[in-house]
Amino acid sequence: MIQTKEKLDKKDILKLFTSKPKSEHCVGLEYERLPISAKTFCAIEYSSVCEFLREFAKEENWDYITDDYNIIGLKQEHDTITLEPGSQIELSIKPEKTLFDLEKKLKILNQKMNPILDKMGITLLEYGVSPLSTHKNINLIPKRRYHIMAKYLWGILSDVMMRETAGIQGCFDFENEEDAVRKFKIANKLSPFITAMYANSPIRGGVETGYKSFRALSWLNTDNDRCGFACNLDDNFSFEKYIDKVIQSPVIFINKNNQIHDIKGKISFEEYMQNGFNELEADIDDFLLHANLYFPEVRLRNFIEIRNHDCNKNPLSLLAIYKGILYNEKSITEIEELFKLFTDKDFNELRYNVPKNGLMCNIKGYYTGDIAKEILKIAEQGLIDAKTNEEKFLEPIKELTFNNLCPADIIIKNWNGLWDKNLSKLISYLNN
């Protein structure tokens, strides 16, 4: 008797959301940077970045990550160096218990990468958007999914998001569904405030854009079906509600046996689960791919991935804020009390105002900067309570925020002042 394969069910997907005991909670870092020419400041093309990857792999004994025989990254144990659509270079570092461990690993990787990059005349810029080259003259790398995504994503700035931008993402653990839901909701509400604190992309295409985070603006105009807040942040949120939101979004493509099937959003993943597509039937690998093509501010996996912050010189300070809050019971309770001032609508409106105004947004009569200061105080106390000395990582962002400044404010002032709109002075500043 022939047994028919059972359809993929939400119960199968729920099994993906595994938890960890508090004693094993770590912090992960994904850190994108913009490769530009040290001479012309133009974006570096894939061929040159690929040459860098080959040289690094040869010298440091890393393995290739390939797509259809094209090199798209490197891996060594749990660490990876991968390429984003416009050849942005991303370091994904194995989660560690302390920020000091991440700092050590990041320094070692940079020390190994920099001599090769310097020899090739490549600068890795810690900035949120390409300062000179725009998406019209930045080619996509030869990764099949990126070419399908570029054709599918319908937002007017989706090409900017894919080819021009660089950000920092943090990953945090949870011990059960209740803990995950609590952290997920708080992380979503924190996100627009911290996006404002780290706004670092006001100059694009060699001109001032009028926005403090052009990168954040690009995400607002990428694809509303799969970007933004993943759910209404109500008291009834759960793993199942998150799954419902993900599977209700359109399918971009399916990858079966390394063969790409371009779906073009004709069906939702839920419809695919129920009815299949042509001869294809949904399985758990299909869901994992689809969930990876869902781009909310905060993404839920078997950890919480916090996504929307401009690349900057101090990635560990950003992680320190979230760690000081999410890994401390007193801190997370204080943030919950602070955020009772605002409704879900307030947080959504703030998300749309932050790209232009940064810390000077108004949210229900309060300046974003004033709330950001309270967030920093709570995060710092959470780190002090942990007695790990990690509060030191907050110093760079405290210096800015307590003066009502984000990185973009410093850049805009100098751009229109001492730098006299000279791009080389911006690059020099960013490289110091």
Short mmCIF file of C-alpha atoms in Angstrom, two decimals:
data_model
loop_
_atom_site.label_atom_id
_atom_site.label_comp_id
_atom_site.label_asym_id
_atom_site.label_seq_id
_atom_site.Cartn_x
_atom_site.Cartn_y
_atom_site.Cartn_z
CA MET A 1 0.00 0.00 0.00
CA ILE A 2 1.38 3.42 -1.01
CA GLN A 3 1.52 5.88 1.88
CA THR A 4 0.71 9.49 1.04
CA LYS A 5 2.92 12.12 2.57
CA GLU A 6 1.15 14.16 5.25
CA LYS A 7 0.73 17.86 4.57
CA LEU A 8 2.93 20.31 6.44
CA ASP A 9 1.04 21.47 9.51
CA LYS A 10 1.49 24.35 11.95
CA LYS A 11 2.31 21.76 14.62
CA ASP A 12 5.40 20.84 12.57
CA ILE A 13 6.43 24.48 12.35
CA LEU A 14 5.90 25.08 16.08
CA LYS A 15 8.60 22.50 16.81
CA LEU A 16 11.17 24.93 15.32
CA PHE A 17 10.79 27.36 18.23
CA THR A 18 13.14 25.67 20.66
CA SER A 19 14.22 27.42 23.86
CA LYS A 20 17.26 27.48 26.15
CA PRO A 21 17.64 27.70 29.93
CA LYS A 22 18.70 31.14 31.19
CA SER A 23 22.16 29.83 32.04
CA GLU A 24 22.80 29.21 28.32
CA HIS A 25 21.51 32.51 26.95
CA CYS A 26 23.93 34.17 24.54
CA VAL A 27 24.09 37.18 22.23
CA GLY A 28 24.66 36.94 18.47
CA LEU A 29 25.87 39.59 16.02
CA GLU A 30 25.29 40.06 12.30
CA TYR A 31 27.34 42.99 11.07
CA GLU A 32 27.09 44.33 7.51
CA ARG A 33 29.57 46.82 6.05
CA LEU A 34 29.88 48.61 2.71
CA PRO A 35 32.93 47.76 0.56
CA ILE A 36 34.02 50.92 -1.28
CA SER A 37 37.11 51.94 -3.21
CA ALA A 38 39.64 53.69 -1.00
CA LYS A 39 40.41 56.00 -3.95
CA THR A 40 37.11 56.72 -5.71
CA PHE A 41 34.63 55.89 -2.88
CA CYS A 42 32.53 53.96 -5.41
CA ALA A 43 30.96 50.65 -4.40
CA ILE A 44 33.19 47.63 -5.03
CA GLU A 45 31.81 45.15 -7.55
CA TYR A 46 31.30 41.45 -6.93
CA SER A 47 34.38 40.36 -8.91
CA SER A 48 36.71 42.25 -6.57
CA VAL A 49 34.88 41.21 -3.42
CA CYS A 50 34.99 37.62 -4.65
CA GLU A 51 38.75 37.97 -5.12
CA PHE A 52 38.99 39.13 -1.49
CA LEU A 53 37.00 36.08 -0.35
CA ARG A 54 39.29 33.75 -2.30
CA GLU A 55 42.41 35.33 -0.80
CA PHE A 56 41.01 35.27 2.73
CA ALA A 57 39.89 31.65 2.40
CA LYS A 58 43.33 30.65 1.15
CA GLU A 59 45.21 32.41 3.97
CA GLU A 60 42.84 31.54 6.85
CA ASN A 61 41.55 28.12 5.74
CA TRP A 62 37.86 29.01 5.48
CA ASP A 63 35.44 27.01 3.32
CA TYR A 64 33.50 28.47 0.40
CA ILE A 65 29.75 29.04 0.47
CA THR A 66 28.49 28.80 -3.12
CA ASP A 67 25.33 29.27 -5.12
CA ASP A 68 25.24 27.58 -8.52
CA TYR A 69 29.09 27.37 -8.33
CA ASN A 70 29.48 31.11 -7.57
CA ILE A 71 31.24 32.08 -4.33
CA ILE A 72 28.83 34.03 -2.13
CA GLY A 73 30.58 33.68 1.22
CA LEU A 74 32.89 31.77 3.54
CA LYS A 75 32.42 29.70 6.66
CA GLN A 76 34.56 28.35 9.46
CA GLU A 77 32.75 26.34 12.12
CA HIS A 78 29.90 28.61 13.32
CA ASP A 79 31.21 31.90 11.89
CA THR A 80 30.45 33.15 8.37
CA ILE A 81 31.46 35.96 6.04
CA THR A 82 28.69 36.37 3.48
CA LEU A 83 27.67 38.78 0.75
CA GLU A 84 24.46 40.76 0.68
CA PRO A 85 22.82 41.58 -2.69
CA GLY A 86 25.03 44.58 -3.54
CA SER A 87 28.27 42.88 -2.37
CA GLN A 88 27.94 44.25 1.18
CA ILE A 89 30.10 42.11 3.45
CA GLU A 90 28.39 40.62 6.51
CA LEU A 91 30.08 38.99 9.47
CA SER A 92 27.87 36.54 11.34
CA ILE A 93 29.56 35.56 14.58
CA LYS A 94 28.63 32.57 16.69
CA PRO A 95 26.58 33.74 19.68
CA GLU A 96 28.61 34.21 22.85
CA LYS A 97 27.83 34.58 26.54
CA THR A 98 29.43 38.02 26.87
CA LEU A 99 29.99 41.05 24.69
CA PHE A 100 33.69 40.79 25.54
CA ASP A 101 33.78 37.43 23.75
CA LEU A 102 32.13 38.96 20.68
CA GLU A 103 34.50 41.92 20.82
CA LYS A 104 37.51 39.61 20.89
CA LYS A 105 36.28 37.58 17.93
CA LEU A 106 35.38 40.71 15.96
CA LYS A 107 38.85 42.18 16.53
CA ILE A 108 40.55 38.97 15.41
CA LEU A 109 38.45 38.79 12.22
CA ASN A 110 39.15 42.43 11.39
CA GLN A 111 42.87 41.96 12.00
CA LYS A 112 42.87 39.07 9.54
CA MET A 113 40.70 40.78 6.93
CA ASN A 114 42.18 44.28 6.92
CA PRO A 115 45.64 43.54 5.40
CA ILE A 116 43.99 41.80 2.42
CA LEU A 117 41.42 44.56 2.01
CA ASP A 118 44.13 47.26 2.26
CA LYS A 119 46.22 45.49 -0.37
CA MET A 120 43.21 45.47 -2.70
CA GLY A 121 42.33 49.14 -2.04
CA ILE A 122 39.01 48.25 -0.39
CA THR A 123 37.58 50.09 2.59
CA LEU A 124 34.80 48.54 4.66
CA LEU A 125 32.62 51.49 5.58
CA GLU A 126 30.71 51.47 8.88
CA TYR A 127 27.77 53.43 7.54
CA GLY A 128 24.12 52.75 6.72
CA VAL A 129 23.92 53.53 3.00
CA SER A 130 26.29 53.74 0.05
CA PRO A 131 27.69 57.30 0.22
CA LEU A 132 28.32 57.69 -3.53
CA SER A 133 27.22 54.78 -5.74
CA THR A 134 23.47 54.22 -6.06
CA HIS A 135 21.58 51.05 -6.92
CA LYS A 136 21.58 52.01 -10.62
CA ASN A 137 25.32 51.33 -10.77
CA ILE A 138 25.61 48.55 -8.18
CA ASN A 139 25.12 45.11 -9.72
CA LEU A 140 23.54 42.22 -7.86
CA ILE A 141 25.85 39.39 -6.91
CA PRO A 142 25.27 36.07 -8.76
CA LYS A 143 23.00 34.55 -6.14
CA ARG A 144 19.79 33.25 -7.66
CA ARG A 145 17.44 34.23 -4.85
CA TYR A 146 18.58 37.86 -4.95
CA HIS A 147 17.72 38.20 -8.64
CA ILE A 148 14.26 36.77 -8.04
CA MET A 149 13.76 39.03 -5.00
CA ALA A 150 14.85 42.11 -6.97
CA LYS A 151 12.17 41.44 -9.58
CA TYR A 152 9.50 40.65 -6.99
CA LEU A 153 9.88 43.27 -4.22
CA TRP A 154 7.52 46.04 -5.23
CA GLY A 155 8.46 48.95 -2.95
CA ILE A 156 9.89 52.05 -4.62
CA LEU A 157 13.10 51.82 -2.54
CA SER A 158 13.52 48.03 -2.54
CA ASP A 159 16.54 48.31 -4.86
CA VAL A 160 18.11 50.79 -2.46
CA MET A 161 17.53 48.40 0.45
CA MET A 162 19.03 45.45 -1.40
CA ARG A 163 22.04 47.04 -3.10
CA GLU A 164 23.00 50.11 -1.06
CA THR A 165 22.39 49.54 2.64
CA ALA A 166 24.23 47.99 5.58
CA GLY A 167 22.90 47.28 9.05
CA ILE A 168 23.50 45.59 12.38
CA GLN A 169 21.37 42.79 13.77
CA GLY A 170 21.33 41.28 17.24
CA CYS A 171 20.16 37.81 18.28
CA PHE A 172 18.85 36.92 21.75
CA ASP A 173 17.66 33.70 23.38
CA PHE A 174 14.49 32.86 25.32
CA GLU A 175 13.66 30.16 27.85
CA ASN A 176 10.03 29.38 26.91
CA GLU A 177 7.13 30.73 24.87
CA GLU A 178 6.05 33.19 27.55
CA ASP A 179 9.59 34.60 27.76
CA ALA A 180 9.86 34.74 23.96
CA VAL A 181 6.55 36.59 23.57
CA ARG A 182 7.51 39.12 26.23
CA LYS A 183 10.93 39.80 24.71
CA PHE A 184 9.55 39.87 21.18
CA LYS A 185 6.97 42.54 22.03
CA ILE A 186 9.48 44.67 23.94
CA ALA A 187 12.10 44.36 21.18
CA ASN A 188 9.56 45.57 18.60
CA LYS A 189 8.66 48.57 20.75
CA LEU A 190 12.32 49.37 21.44
CA SER A 191 13.26 49.11 17.78
CA PRO A 192 12.15 52.56 16.50
CA PHE A 193 13.80 54.33 19.46
CA ILE A 194 17.09 52.53 18.94
CA THR A 195 16.87 53.01 15.18
CA ALA A 196 16.69 56.74 15.97
CA MET A 197 19.66 56.56 18.34
CA TYR A 198 21.83 54.89 15.68
CA ALA A 199 20.60 56.76 12.58
CA ASN A 200 23.71 56.92 10.42
CA SER A 201 22.85 57.36 6.74
CA PRO A 202 22.07 60.99 5.85
CA ILE A 203 24.43 61.32 2.84
CA ARG A 204 23.63 59.16 -0.21
CA GLY A 205 24.76 59.51 -3.80
CA GLY A 206 27.12 62.27 -2.68
CA VAL A 207 24.32 64.55 -1.45
CA GLU A 208 22.36 65.17 1.73
CA THR A 209 19.05 63.30 1.54
CA GLY A 210 16.99 65.16 4.12
CA TYR A 211 16.78 61.96 6.16
CA LYS A 212 18.88 60.92 9.13
CA SER A 213 18.46 57.25 8.25
CA PHE A 214 17.92 56.76 4.54
CA ARG A 215 18.42 53.07 5.21
CA ALA A 216 15.39 52.97 7.54
CA LEU A 217 13.41 54.88 4.91
CA SER A 218 14.28 52.25 2.31
CA TRP A 219 12.85 49.51 4.52
CA LEU A 220 9.59 51.47 4.82
CA ASN A 221 9.36 51.30 1.02
CA THR A 222 10.40 47.71 0.29
CA ASP A 223 7.39 45.39 0.67
CA ASN A 224 4.60 45.94 3.18
CA ASP A 225 3.54 42.29 2.94
CA ARG A 226 6.72 41.17 4.69
CA CYS A 227 8.24 44.22 6.43
CA GLY A 228 7.33 46.27 9.49
CA PHE A 229 6.00 44.94 12.78
CA ALA A 230 5.27 41.24 12.45
CA CYS A 231 2.07 41.37 14.51
CA ASN A 232 -0.23 43.63 16.45
CA LEU A 233 1.58 43.74 19.76
CA ASP A 234 -1.41 42.74 21.84
CA ASP A 235 -1.56 40.61 24.99
CA ASN A 236 -2.64 37.50 23.06
CA PHE A 237 0.46 37.19 20.89
CA SER A 238 1.95 33.69 20.61
CA PHE A 239 4.22 31.50 18.50
CA GLU A 240 1.15 30.38 16.55
CA LYS A 241 0.11 33.96 15.80
CA TYR A 242 3.59 34.71 14.49
CA ILE A 243 3.43 31.62 12.25
CA ASP A 244 -0.01 32.72 11.00
CA LYS A 245 1.40 36.08 9.98
CA VAL A 246 4.35 34.51 8.17
CA ILE A 247 2.35 31.91 6.26
CA GLN A 248 -0.25 34.46 5.17
CA SER A 249 2.41 36.37 3.23
CA PRO A 250 2.96 35.67 -0.49
CA VAL A 251 5.52 33.10 -1.61
CA ILE A 252 8.36 34.57 -3.67
CA PHE A 253 9.96 31.30 -4.75
CA ILE A 254 10.41 27.65 -3.78
CA ASN A 255 13.71 25.75 -3.89
CA LYS A 256 13.37 22.00 -4.41
CA ASN A 257 16.46 19.85 -4.98
CA ASN A 258 18.42 23.00 -5.82
CA GLN A 259 15.90 23.90 -8.52
CA ILE A 260 14.30 27.33 -8.17
CA HIS A 261 10.56 27.66 -8.82
CA ASP A 262 9.62 31.32 -9.22
CA ILE A 263 6.14 31.72 -7.65
CA LYS A 264 5.96 35.52 -8.02
CA GLY A 265 3.60 35.89 -5.05
CA LYS A 266 0.73 34.07 -6.76
CA ILE A 267 -0.14 32.18 -3.58
CA SER A 268 0.40 32.59 0.14
CA PHE A 269 2.46 30.03 2.01
CA GLU A 270 -0.72 28.96 3.78
CA GLU A 271 -2.30 28.15 0.40
CA TYR A 272 0.84 26.29 -0.58
CA MET A 273 0.62 24.23 2.62
CA GLN A 274 -3.02 23.38 1.94
CA ASN A 275 -3.02 22.81 -1.82
CA GLY A 276 0.58 22.56 -3.02
CA PHE A 277 1.69 24.31 -6.18
CA ASN A 278 1.67 22.40 -9.46
CA GLU A 279 3.51 19.19 -8.54
CA LEU A 280 5.14 20.67 -5.43
CA GLU A 281 4.16 19.94 -1.82
CA ALA A 282 5.18 22.09 1.14
CA ASP A 283 7.72 20.76 3.64
CA ILE A 284 9.57 22.23 6.61
CA ASP A 285 12.52 23.35 4.46
CA ASP A 286 10.10 25.38 2.35
CA PHE A 287 8.83 27.10 5.48
CA LEU A 288 12.37 27.87 6.65
CA LEU A 289 13.13 29.50 3.29
CA HIS A 290 9.86 31.42 3.27
CA ALA A 291 10.39 32.63 6.86
CA ASN A 292 13.86 33.81 5.86
CA LEU A 293 12.27 35.89 3.10
CA TYR A 294 10.00 37.58 5.65
CA PHE A 295 11.66 40.81 6.85
CA PRO A 296 10.00 42.31 9.95
CA GLU A 297 11.70 44.70 12.35
CA VAL A 298 12.04 41.76 14.75
CA ARG A 299 12.05 38.18 13.49
CA LEU A 300 11.17 35.12 15.57
CA ARG A 301 13.15 31.91 15.14
CA ASN A 302 14.55 29.68 17.87
CA PHE A 303 15.96 33.02 18.98
CA ILE A 304 14.81 36.65 18.63
CA GLU A 305 16.50 38.51 15.76
CA ILE A 306 16.38 42.32 16.02
CA ARG A 307 17.06 43.80 12.60
CA ASN A 308 16.56 47.44 11.69
CA HIS A 309 19.58 49.53 12.75
CA ASP A 310 22.11 51.36 10.59
CA CYS A 311 25.66 50.09 10.50
CA ASN A 312 27.87 52.17 12.79
CA LYS A 313 31.26 52.17 14.49
CA ASN A 314 29.96 50.70 17.75
CA PRO A 315 27.92 47.58 17.02
CA LEU A 316 28.49 46.17 20.49
CA SER A 317 26.94 49.22 22.16
CA LEU A 318 23.71 48.42 20.32
CA LEU A 319 23.80 44.83 21.55
CA ALA A 320 24.53 46.09 25.06
CA ILE A 321 21.27 48.07 25.14
CA TYR A 322 19.18 45.07 24.21
CA LYS A 323 21.11 42.73 26.50
CA GLY A 324 20.78 45.05 29.48
CA ILE A 325 17.01 45.03 29.00
CA LEU A 326 16.05 41.62 27.60
CA TYR A 327 18.28 39.59 29.94
CA ASN A 328 17.28 41.38 33.15
CA GLU A 329 13.84 40.87 34.77
CA LYS A 330 13.85 44.26 36.53
CA SER A 331 14.88 46.10 33.35
CA ILE A 332 12.28 44.50 31.13
CA THR A 333 9.57 45.27 33.71
CA GLU A 334 10.67 48.92 33.82
CA ILE A 335 10.57 49.16 30.03
CA GLU A 336 7.07 47.66 30.02
CA GLU A 337 5.99 50.34 32.50
CA LEU A 338 7.64 53.09 30.43
CA PHE A 339 5.91 51.92 27.26
CA LYS A 340 2.47 51.97 28.87
CA LEU A 341 2.54 55.65 27.88
CA PHE A 342 2.09 54.63 24.24
CA THR A 343 -0.27 52.62 22.07
CA ASP A 344 0.55 50.27 19.20
CA LYS A 345 -0.48 53.09 16.86
CA ASP A 346 2.10 55.39 18.49
CA PHE A 347 4.89 52.87 17.88
CA ASN A 348 3.83 52.42 14.26
CA GLU A 349 3.73 56.17 13.64
CA LEU A 350 7.14 56.55 15.28
CA ARG A 351 8.58 53.96 12.92
CA TYR A 352 7.57 56.19 9.99
CA ASN A 353 8.86 59.42 11.58
CA VAL A 354 12.27 58.20 12.78
CA PRO A 355 14.04 58.02 9.37
CA LYS A 356 13.63 61.77 8.87
CA ASN A 357 13.76 63.17 12.38
CA GLY A 358 15.80 60.71 14.46
CA LEU A 359 15.77 61.63 18.15
CA MET A 360 13.69 64.75 17.49
CA CYS A 361 10.45 62.88 16.73
CA ASN A 362 7.40 63.61 18.84
CA ILE A 363 5.57 60.66 20.34
CA LYS A 364 2.51 61.65 22.38
CA GLY A 365 4.12 64.88 23.57
CA TYR A 366 7.52 63.35 24.33
CA TYR A 367 10.70 63.65 22.27
CA THR A 368 12.14 60.37 21.08
CA GLY A 369 15.45 61.47 22.60
CA ASP A 370 13.95 61.81 26.07
CA ILE A 371 12.53 58.29 25.94
CA ALA A 372 15.86 57.05 24.53
CA LYS A 373 17.65 58.45 27.57
CA GLU A 374 15.33 56.51 29.87
CA ILE A 375 15.92 53.36 27.82
CA LEU A 376 19.68 53.80 28.18
CA LYS A 377 19.44 54.31 31.95
CA ILE A 378 17.41 51.13 32.32
CA ALA A 379 19.75 49.14 30.05
CA GLU A 380 22.82 50.39 31.92
CA GLN A 381 21.42 49.39 35.29
CA GLY A 382 20.55 45.96 33.91
CA LEU A 383 24.16 45.46 32.84
CA ILE A 384 25.48 46.79 36.16
CA ASP A 385 23.23 44.31 37.99
CA ALA A 386 24.71 41.47 35.92
CA LYS A 387 28.18 42.37 37.29
CA THR A 388 29.92 41.58 33.98
CA ASN A 389 31.32 45.09 33.41
CA GLU A 390 29.53 45.18 30.04
CA GLU A 391 28.02 48.58 30.80
CA LYS A 392 31.27 50.03 29.43
CA PHE A 393 30.03 49.24 25.94
CA LEU A 394 27.29 51.85 26.35
CA GLU A 395 29.67 54.80 26.69
CA PRO A 396 29.79 55.81 22.97
CA ILE A 397 26.02 55.89 22.56
CA LYS A 398 25.47 57.56 25.94
CA GLU A 399 27.74 60.42 24.90
CA LEU A 400 25.58 61.04 21.83
CA THR A 401 22.11 60.36 23.18
CA PHE A 402 22.46 62.43 26.35
CA ASN A 403 23.41 65.35 24.09
CA ASN A 404 20.28 64.73 21.98
CA LEU A 405 22.39 63.58 19.04
CA CYS A 406 22.53 60.56 16.75
CA PRO A 407 25.48 59.82 14.42
CA ALA A 408 23.66 61.47 11.51
CA ASP A 409 23.40 64.78 13.41
CA ILE A 410 27.20 64.99 13.65
CA ILE A 411 27.57 64.16 9.97
CA ILE A 412 24.94 66.68 8.80
CA LYS A 413 26.47 69.49 10.88
CA ASN A 414 29.95 68.85 9.50
CA TRP A 415 28.72 68.22 5.95
CA ASN A 416 27.17 71.69 5.86
CA GLY A 417 30.03 73.24 7.82
CA LEU A 418 33.69 72.27 8.04
CA TRP A 419 33.50 69.59 5.34
CA ASP A 420 31.84 71.93 2.81
CA LYS A 421 29.98 68.93 1.30
CA ASN A 422 33.29 67.19 0.54
CA LEU A 423 32.72 63.43 0.34
CA SER A 424 36.37 62.59 1.06
CA LYS A 425 36.04 64.30 4.45
CA LEU A 426 32.97 62.21 5.27
CA ILE A 427 34.84 59.02 4.36
CA SER A 428 37.85 60.08 6.40
CA TYR A 429 35.60 60.77 9.39
CA LEU A 430 33.87 57.40 9.08
CA ASN A 431 37.22 55.60 8.83
CA ASN A 432 38.70 57.17 11.98
#
